[in-house]
N, CA and C of each residue as an Amber inpcrd file, in Angstrom:
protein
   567
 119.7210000 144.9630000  99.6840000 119.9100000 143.5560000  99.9760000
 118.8010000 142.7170000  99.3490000 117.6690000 142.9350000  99.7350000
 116.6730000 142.3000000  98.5230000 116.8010000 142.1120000  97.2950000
 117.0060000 143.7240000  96.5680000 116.9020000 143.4720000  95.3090000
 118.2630000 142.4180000  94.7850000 119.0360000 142.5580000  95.3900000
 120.5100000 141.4730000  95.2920000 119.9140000 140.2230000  95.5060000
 119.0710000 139.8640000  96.3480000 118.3190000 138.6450000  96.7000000
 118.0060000 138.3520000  95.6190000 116.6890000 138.9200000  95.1880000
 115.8860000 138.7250000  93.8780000 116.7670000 138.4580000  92.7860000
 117.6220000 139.3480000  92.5610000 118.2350000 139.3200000  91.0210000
 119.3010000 137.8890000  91.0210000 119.5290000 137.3140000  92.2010000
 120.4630000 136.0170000  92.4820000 118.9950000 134.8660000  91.8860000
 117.9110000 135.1580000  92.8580000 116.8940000 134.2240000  92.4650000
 115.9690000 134.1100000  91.4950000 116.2270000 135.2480000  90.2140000
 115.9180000 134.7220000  88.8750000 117.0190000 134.3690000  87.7560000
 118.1010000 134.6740000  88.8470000 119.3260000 133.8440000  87.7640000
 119.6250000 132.6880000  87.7090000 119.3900000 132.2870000  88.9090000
 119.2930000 130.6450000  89.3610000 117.9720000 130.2360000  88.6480000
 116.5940000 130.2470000  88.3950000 115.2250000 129.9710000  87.6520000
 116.0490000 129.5900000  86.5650000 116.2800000 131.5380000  85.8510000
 116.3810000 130.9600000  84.2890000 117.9150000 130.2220000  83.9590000
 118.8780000 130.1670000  84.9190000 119.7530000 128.6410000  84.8240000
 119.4600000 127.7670000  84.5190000 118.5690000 127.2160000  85.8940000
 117.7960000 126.0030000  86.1620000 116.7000000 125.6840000  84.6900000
 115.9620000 126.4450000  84.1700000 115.1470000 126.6360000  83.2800000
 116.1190000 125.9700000  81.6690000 117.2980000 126.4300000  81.9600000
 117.7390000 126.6930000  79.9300000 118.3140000 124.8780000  80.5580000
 119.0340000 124.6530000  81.6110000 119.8430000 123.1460000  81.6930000
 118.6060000 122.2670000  81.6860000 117.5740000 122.3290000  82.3130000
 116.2480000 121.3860000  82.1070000 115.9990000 121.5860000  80.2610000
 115.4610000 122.7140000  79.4720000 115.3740000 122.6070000  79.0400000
 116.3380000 121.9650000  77.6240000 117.7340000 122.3860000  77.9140000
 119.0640000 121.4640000  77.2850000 118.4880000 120.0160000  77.2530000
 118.3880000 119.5410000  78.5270000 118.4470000 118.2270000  78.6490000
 117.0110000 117.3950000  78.2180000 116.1410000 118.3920000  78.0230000
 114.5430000 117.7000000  77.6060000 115.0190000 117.8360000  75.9470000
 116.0640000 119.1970000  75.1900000 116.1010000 118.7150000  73.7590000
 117.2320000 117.7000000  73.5540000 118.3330000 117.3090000  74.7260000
 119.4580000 116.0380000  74.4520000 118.4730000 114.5940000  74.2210000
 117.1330000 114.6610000  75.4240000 116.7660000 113.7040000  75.1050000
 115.8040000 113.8500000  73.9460000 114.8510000 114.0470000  73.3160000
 114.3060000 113.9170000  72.1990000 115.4070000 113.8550000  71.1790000
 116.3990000 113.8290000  70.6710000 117.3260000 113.9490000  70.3350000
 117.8830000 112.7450000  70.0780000 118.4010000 112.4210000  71.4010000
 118.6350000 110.7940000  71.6980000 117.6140000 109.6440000  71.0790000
 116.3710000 110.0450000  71.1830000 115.5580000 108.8720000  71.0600000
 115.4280000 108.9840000  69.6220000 115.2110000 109.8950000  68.5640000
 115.8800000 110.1160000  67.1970000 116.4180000 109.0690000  66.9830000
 117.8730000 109.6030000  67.3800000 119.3200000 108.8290000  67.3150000
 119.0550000 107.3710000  67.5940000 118.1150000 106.6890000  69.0750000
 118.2150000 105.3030000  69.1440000 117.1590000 104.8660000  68.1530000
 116.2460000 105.5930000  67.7650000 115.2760000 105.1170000  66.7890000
 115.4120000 104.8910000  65.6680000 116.5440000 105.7170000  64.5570000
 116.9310000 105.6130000  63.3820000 117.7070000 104.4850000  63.4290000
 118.9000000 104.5970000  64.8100000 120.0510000 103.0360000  64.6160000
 119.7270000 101.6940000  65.5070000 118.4250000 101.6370000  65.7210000
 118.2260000 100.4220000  66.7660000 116.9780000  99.7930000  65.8250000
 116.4020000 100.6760000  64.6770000 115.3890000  99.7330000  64.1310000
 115.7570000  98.4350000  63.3320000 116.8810000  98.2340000  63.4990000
 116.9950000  96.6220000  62.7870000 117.2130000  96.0040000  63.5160000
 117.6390000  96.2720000  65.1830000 118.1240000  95.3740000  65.8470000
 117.0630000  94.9120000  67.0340000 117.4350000  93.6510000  66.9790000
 116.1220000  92.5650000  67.6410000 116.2810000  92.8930000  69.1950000
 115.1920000  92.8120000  69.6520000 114.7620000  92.7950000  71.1680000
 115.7520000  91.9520000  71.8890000 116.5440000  92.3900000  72.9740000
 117.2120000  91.4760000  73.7240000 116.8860000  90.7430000  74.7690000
 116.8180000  89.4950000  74.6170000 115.7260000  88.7700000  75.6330000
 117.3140000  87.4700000  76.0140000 117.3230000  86.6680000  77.1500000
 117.7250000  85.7610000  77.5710000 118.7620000  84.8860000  76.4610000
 120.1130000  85.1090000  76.2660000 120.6060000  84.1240000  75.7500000
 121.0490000  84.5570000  74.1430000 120.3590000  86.2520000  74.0340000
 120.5930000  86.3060000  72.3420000 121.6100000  87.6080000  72.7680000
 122.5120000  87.3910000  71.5510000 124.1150000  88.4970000  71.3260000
 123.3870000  89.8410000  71.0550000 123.4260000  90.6870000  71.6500000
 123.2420000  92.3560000  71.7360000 124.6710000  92.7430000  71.0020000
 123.9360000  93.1650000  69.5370000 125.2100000  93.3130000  68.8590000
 125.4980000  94.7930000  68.2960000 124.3970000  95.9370000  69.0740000
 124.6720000  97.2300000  69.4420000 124.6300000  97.8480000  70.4890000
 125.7370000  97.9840000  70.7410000 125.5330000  98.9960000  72.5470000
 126.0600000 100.3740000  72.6450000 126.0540000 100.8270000  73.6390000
 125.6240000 102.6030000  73.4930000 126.4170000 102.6380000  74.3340000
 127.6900000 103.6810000  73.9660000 128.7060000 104.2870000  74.9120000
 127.8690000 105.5280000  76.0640000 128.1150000 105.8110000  77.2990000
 127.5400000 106.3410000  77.7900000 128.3060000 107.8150000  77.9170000
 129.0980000 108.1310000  78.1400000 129.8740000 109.3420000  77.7870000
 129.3900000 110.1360000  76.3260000 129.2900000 111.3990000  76.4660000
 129.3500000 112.2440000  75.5780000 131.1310000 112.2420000  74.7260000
 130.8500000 111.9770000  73.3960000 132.0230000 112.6910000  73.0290000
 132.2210000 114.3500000  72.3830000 133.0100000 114.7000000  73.6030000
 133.5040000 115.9080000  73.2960000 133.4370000 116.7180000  71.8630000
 133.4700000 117.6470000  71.5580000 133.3420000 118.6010000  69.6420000
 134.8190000 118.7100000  70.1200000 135.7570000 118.9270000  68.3630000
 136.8400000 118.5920000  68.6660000 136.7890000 119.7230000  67.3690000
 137.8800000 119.9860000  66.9450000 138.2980000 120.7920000  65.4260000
 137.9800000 119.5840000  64.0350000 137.1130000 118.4790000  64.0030000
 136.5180000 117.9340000  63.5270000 135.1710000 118.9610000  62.5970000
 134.9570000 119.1660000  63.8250000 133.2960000 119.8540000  63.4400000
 133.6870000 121.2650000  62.3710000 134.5960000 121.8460000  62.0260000
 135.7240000 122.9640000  61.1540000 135.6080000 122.4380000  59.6460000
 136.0830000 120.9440000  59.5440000 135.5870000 120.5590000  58.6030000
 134.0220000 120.7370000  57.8540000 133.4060000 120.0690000  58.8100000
 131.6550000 119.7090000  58.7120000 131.4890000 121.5330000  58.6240000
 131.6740000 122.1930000  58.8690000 131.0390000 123.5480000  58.6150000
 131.6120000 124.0550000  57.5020000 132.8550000 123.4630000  56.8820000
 133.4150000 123.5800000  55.6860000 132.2250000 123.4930000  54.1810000
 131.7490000 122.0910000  55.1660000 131.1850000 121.6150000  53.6510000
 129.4440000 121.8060000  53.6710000 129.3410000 122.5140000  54.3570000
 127.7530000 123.1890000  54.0910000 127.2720000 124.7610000  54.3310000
 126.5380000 124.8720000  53.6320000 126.4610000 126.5140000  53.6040000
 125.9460000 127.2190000  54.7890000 124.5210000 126.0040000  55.3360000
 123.9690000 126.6830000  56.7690000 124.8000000 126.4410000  57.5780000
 125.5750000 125.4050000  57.7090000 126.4800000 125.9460000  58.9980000
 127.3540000 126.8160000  58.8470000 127.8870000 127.3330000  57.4320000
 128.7740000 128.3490000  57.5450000 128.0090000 129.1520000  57.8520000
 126.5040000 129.7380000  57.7500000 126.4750000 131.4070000  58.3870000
 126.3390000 131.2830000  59.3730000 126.4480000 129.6930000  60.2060000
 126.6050000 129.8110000  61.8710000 127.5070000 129.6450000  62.6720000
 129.0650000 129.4480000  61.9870000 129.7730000 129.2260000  62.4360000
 130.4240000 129.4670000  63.3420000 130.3600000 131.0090000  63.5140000
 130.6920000 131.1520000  65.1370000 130.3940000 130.6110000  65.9960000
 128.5750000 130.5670000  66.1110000 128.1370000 130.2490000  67.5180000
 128.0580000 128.7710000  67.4440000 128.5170000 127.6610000  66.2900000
 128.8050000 126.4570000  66.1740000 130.4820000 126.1000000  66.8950000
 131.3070000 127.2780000  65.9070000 132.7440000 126.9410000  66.9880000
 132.3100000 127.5130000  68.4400000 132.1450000 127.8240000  68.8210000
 132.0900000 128.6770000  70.2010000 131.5430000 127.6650000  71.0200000
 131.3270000 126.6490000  70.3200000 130.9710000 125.0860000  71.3330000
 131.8830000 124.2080000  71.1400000 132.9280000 124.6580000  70.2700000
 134.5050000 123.6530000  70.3140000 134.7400000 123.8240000  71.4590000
 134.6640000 123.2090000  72.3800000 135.6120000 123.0610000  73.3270000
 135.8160000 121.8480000  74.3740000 137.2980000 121.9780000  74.9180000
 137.0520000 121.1670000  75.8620000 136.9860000 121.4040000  77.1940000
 135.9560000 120.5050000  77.9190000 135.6170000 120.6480000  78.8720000
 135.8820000 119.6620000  80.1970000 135.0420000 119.8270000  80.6060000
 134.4430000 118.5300000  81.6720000 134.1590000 117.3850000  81.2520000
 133.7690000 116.1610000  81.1240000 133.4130000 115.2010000  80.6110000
 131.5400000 115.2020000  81.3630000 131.0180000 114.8280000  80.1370000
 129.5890000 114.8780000  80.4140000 128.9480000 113.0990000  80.3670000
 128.1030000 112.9240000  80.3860000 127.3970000 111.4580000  80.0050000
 125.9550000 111.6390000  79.4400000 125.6750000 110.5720000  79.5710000
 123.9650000 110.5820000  78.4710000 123.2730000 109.9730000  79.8750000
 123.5480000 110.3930000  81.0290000 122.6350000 109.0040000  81.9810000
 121.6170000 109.9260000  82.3220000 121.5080000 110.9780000  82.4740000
 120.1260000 112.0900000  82.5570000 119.2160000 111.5000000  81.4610000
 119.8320000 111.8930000  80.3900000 119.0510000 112.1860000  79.0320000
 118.4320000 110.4820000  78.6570000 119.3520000 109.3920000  78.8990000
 119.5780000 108.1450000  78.9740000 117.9880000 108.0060000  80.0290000
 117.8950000 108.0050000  80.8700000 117.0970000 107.8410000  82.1470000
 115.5370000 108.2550000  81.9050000 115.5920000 109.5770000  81.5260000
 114.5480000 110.3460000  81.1400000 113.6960000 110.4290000  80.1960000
 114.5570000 109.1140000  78.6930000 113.7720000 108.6650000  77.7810000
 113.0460000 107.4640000  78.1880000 113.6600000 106.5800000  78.9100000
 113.1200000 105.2820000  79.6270000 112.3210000 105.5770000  80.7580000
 112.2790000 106.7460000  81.0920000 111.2520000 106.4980000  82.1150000
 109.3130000 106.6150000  81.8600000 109.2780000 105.2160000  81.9090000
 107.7780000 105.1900000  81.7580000 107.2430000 105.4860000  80.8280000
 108.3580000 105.1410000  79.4940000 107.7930000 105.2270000  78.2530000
 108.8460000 104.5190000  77.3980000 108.2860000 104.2890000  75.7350000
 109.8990000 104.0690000  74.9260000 110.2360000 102.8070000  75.4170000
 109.4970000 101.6110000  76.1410000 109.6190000 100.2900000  76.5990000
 110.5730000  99.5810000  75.2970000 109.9070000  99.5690000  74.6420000
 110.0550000  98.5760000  73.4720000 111.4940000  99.0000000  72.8700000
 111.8970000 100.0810000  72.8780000 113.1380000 100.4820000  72.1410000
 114.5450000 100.5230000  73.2600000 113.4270000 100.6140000  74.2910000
 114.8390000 100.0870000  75.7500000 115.1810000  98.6700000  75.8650000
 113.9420000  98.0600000  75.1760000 114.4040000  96.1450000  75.3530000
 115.3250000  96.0090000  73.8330000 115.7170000  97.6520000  73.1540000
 116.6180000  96.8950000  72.1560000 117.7850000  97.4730000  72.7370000
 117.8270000  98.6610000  73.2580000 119.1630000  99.2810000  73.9450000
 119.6970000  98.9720000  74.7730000 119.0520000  98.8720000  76.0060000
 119.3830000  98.0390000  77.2100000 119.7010000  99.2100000  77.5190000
 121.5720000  99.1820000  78.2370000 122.1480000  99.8670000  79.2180000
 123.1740000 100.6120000  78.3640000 123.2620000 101.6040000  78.7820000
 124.6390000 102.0510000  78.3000000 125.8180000 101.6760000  79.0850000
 126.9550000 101.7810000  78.2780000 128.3840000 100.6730000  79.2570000
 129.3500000 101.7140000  78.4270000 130.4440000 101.4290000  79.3500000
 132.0770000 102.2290000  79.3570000 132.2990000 101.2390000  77.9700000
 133.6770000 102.1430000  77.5430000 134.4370000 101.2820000  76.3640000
 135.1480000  99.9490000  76.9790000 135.3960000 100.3680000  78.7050000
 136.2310000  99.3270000  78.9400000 135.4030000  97.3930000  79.1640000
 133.5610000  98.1130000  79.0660000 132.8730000  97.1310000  79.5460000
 132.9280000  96.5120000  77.7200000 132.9130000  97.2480000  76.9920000
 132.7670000  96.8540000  75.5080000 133.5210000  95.9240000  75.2030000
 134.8600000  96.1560000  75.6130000 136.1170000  95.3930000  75.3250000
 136.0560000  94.3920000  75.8650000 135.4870000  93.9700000  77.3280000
 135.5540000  92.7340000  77.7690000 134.2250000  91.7240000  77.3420000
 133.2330000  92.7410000  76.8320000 132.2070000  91.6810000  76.2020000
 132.3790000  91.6380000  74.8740000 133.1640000  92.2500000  74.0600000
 133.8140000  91.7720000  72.5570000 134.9430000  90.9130000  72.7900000
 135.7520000  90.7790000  73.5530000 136.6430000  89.7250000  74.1680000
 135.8210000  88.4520000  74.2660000 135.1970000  88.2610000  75.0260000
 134.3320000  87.0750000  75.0160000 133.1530000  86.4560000  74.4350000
 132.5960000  87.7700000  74.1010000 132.0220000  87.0300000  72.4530000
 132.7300000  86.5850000  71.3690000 133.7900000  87.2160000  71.3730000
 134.4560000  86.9100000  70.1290000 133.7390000  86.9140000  68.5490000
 133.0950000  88.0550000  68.3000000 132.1810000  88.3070000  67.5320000
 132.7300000  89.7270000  66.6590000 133.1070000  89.3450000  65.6840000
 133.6080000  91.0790000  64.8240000 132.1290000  91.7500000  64.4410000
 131.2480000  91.5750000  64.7680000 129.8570000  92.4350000  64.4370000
 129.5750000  93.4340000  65.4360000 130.0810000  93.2260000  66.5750000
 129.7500000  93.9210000  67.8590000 129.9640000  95.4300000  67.2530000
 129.3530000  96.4750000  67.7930000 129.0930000  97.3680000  67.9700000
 129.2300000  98.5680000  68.8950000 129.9850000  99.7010000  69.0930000
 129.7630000 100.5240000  69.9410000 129.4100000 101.8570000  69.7280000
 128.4120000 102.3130000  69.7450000 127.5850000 103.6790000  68.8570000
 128.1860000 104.7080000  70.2210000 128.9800000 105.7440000  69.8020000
 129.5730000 106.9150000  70.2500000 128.7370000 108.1490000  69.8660000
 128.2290000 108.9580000  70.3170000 127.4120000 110.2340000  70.2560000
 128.0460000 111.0520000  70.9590000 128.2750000 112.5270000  70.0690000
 129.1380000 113.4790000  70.8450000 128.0150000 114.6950000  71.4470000
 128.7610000 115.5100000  72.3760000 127.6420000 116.8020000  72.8560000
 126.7650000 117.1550000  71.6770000 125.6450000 117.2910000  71.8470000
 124.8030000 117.8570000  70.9080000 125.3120000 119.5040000  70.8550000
 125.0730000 120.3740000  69.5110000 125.6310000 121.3120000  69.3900000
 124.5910000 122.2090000  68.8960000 123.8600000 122.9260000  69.5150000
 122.7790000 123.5770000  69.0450000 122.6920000 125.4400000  68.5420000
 122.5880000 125.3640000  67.6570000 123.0560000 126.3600000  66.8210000
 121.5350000 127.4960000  66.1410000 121.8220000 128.3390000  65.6620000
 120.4410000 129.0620000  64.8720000 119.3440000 129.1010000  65.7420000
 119.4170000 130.3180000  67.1730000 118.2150000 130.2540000  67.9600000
 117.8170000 128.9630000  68.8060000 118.3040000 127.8140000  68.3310000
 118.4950000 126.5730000  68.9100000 117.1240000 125.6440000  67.8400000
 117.1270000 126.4430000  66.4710000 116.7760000 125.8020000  65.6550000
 116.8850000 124.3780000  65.3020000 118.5010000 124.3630000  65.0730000
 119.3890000 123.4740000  64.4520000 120.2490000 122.9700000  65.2720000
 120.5110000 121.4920000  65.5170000 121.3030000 121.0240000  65.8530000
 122.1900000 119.9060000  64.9820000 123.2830000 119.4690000  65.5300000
 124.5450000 118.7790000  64.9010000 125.1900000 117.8810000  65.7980000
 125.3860000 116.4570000  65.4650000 125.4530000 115.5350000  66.8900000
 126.4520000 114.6400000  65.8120000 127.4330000 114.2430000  66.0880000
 128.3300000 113.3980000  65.6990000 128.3630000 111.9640000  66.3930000
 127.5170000 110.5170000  64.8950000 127.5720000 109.3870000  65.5970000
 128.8230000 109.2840000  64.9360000 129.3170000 107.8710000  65.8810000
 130.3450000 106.7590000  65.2960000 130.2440000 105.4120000  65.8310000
 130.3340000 104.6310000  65.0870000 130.1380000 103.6710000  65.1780000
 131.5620000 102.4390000  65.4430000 132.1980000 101.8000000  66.8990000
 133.6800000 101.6420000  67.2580000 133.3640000  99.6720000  66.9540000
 134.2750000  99.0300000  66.4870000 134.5330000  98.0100000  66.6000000
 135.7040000  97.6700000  66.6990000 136.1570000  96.5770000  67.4300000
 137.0180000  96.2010000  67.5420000 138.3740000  95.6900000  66.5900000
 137.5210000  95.3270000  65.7700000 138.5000000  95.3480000  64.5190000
 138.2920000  97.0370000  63.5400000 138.5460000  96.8310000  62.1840000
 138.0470000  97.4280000  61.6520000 137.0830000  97.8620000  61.0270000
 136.1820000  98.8900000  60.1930000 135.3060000  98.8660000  59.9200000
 134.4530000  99.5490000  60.7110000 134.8750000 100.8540000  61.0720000
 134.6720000 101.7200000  61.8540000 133.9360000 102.6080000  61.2740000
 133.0290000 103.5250000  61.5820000 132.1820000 104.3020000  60.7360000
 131.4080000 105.1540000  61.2820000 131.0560000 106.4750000  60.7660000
 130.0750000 107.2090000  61.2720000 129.9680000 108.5730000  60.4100000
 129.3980000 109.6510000  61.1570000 128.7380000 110.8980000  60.4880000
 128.0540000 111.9570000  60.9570000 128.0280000 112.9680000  60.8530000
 127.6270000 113.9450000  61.7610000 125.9600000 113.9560000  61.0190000
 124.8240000 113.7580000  62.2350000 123.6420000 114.4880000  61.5900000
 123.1810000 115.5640000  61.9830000 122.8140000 116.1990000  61.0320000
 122.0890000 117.7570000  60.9560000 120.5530000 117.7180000  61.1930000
 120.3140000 118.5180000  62.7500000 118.7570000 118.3400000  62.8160000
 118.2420000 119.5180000  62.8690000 117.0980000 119.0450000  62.4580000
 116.0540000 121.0870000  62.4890000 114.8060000 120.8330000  63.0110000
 114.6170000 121.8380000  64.0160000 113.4220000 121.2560000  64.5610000
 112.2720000 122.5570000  63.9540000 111.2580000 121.4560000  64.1190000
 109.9810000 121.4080000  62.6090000 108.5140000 121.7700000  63.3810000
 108.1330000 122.7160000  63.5530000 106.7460000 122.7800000  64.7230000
 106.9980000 122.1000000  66.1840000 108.0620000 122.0330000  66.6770000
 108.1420000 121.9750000  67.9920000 109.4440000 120.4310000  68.1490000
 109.3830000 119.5420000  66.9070000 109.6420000 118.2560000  66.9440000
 111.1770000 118.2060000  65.8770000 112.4460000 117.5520000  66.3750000
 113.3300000 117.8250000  65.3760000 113.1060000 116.4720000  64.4720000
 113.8530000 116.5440000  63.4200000 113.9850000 115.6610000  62.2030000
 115.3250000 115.6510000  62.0470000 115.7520000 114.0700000  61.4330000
 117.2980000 114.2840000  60.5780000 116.7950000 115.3210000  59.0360000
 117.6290000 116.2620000  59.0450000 117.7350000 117.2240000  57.8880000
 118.9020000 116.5750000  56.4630000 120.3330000 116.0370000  57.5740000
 121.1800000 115.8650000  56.8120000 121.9100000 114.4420000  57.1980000
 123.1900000 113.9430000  56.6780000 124.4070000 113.0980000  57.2410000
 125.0890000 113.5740000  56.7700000 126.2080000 114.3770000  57.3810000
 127.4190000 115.2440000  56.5980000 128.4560000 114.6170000  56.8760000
 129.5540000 114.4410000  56.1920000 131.3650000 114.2510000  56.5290000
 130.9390000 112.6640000  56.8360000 130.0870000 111.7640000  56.4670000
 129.9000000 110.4840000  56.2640000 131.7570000 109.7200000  56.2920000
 132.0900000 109.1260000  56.9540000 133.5160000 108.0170000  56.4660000
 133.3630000 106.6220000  57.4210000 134.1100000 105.9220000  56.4960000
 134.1760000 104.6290000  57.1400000 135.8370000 104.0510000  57.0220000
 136.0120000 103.1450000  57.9080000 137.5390000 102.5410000  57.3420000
 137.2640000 101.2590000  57.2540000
């Protein structure tokens, strides 16, 4: 009965251990991601149009990502353990990873992000702005591949009209810290 004890209570640790640690590389990750696409956009203060906002949902890996491993060589020798994260699931969000970059740090790049909002909140503040510049930056599950070397995160970028756009980036992490490596399967309409 003990040892059943024990062996329950280091499976639960190293659980607890790999989802903390998931979610400490979603967020460094994230702040990447808001740092590369939020550096042109101005501080939102009282009265001025926030003309990028951040879907809060994860989007799902879809048979999309089949392609993207098509057209590069390192993900083909990883392709298994890259498909083997096709799937669908549960629906996830960014409000952990979201939360955990803003807390008590990263000020300045939260007064350009603000909040993350539903598509349905998008639609009613592109409705009433009435503004075709608006913005909705979509980020799918991060997909971490090669020892957990390498990862692969699919932005897109949704507007209401057309002119829709995005790209999967390829990251590798470099002495402890990841970098964009690549932008693969780049399209726009």
């Amino acid at each position: 009965m003990k040892t059943k004890l024990l062996q329950v209570l280091a499976l639960v640790l190293v659980l607890g251990n790999s989802v903390y640690g998931q979610q400490m590389e979603n967020t460094d990750l994230l702040k990447i991601i808001f740092t590369h696409y939020y550096k042109n956009e101005k501080i939102i203060v009282k009265n001025r149009l926030q003309l990028l906002r951040f879907y809060c949902k994860k989007a799902p890996n879809n048979e999309e990502v089949l392609e993207v491993i098509s057209k590069s060589d390192l993900l083909k020798r990883n392709d298994v353990e890259i498909k083997n994260q096709i799937k669908s699931g549960a629906e996830e969000d960014w409000s952990e990873e979201y939360n955990a970059l803003f807390l008590n740090q990263n000020q300045y790049l939260k007064r350009k992000v603000n909040d993350c909002i539903s598509l349905e909140d998008f639609k009613v503040i592109a409705d009433k702005q009435q503004e075709n510049n608006l913005r909705l930056m979509i980020l799918s599950k991060p997909i971490y591949f090669s020892h957990g070397n390498y990862a692969l995160v699919k932005v897109a970028f949704y507007r209401t009209i057309e002119h829709n756009n995005g790209s999967y980036i390829l990251f590798e992490k470099r002495d402890g810290q990841w970098i964009i490596i690549d932008h693969l399967n780049e399209w726009a309409t």
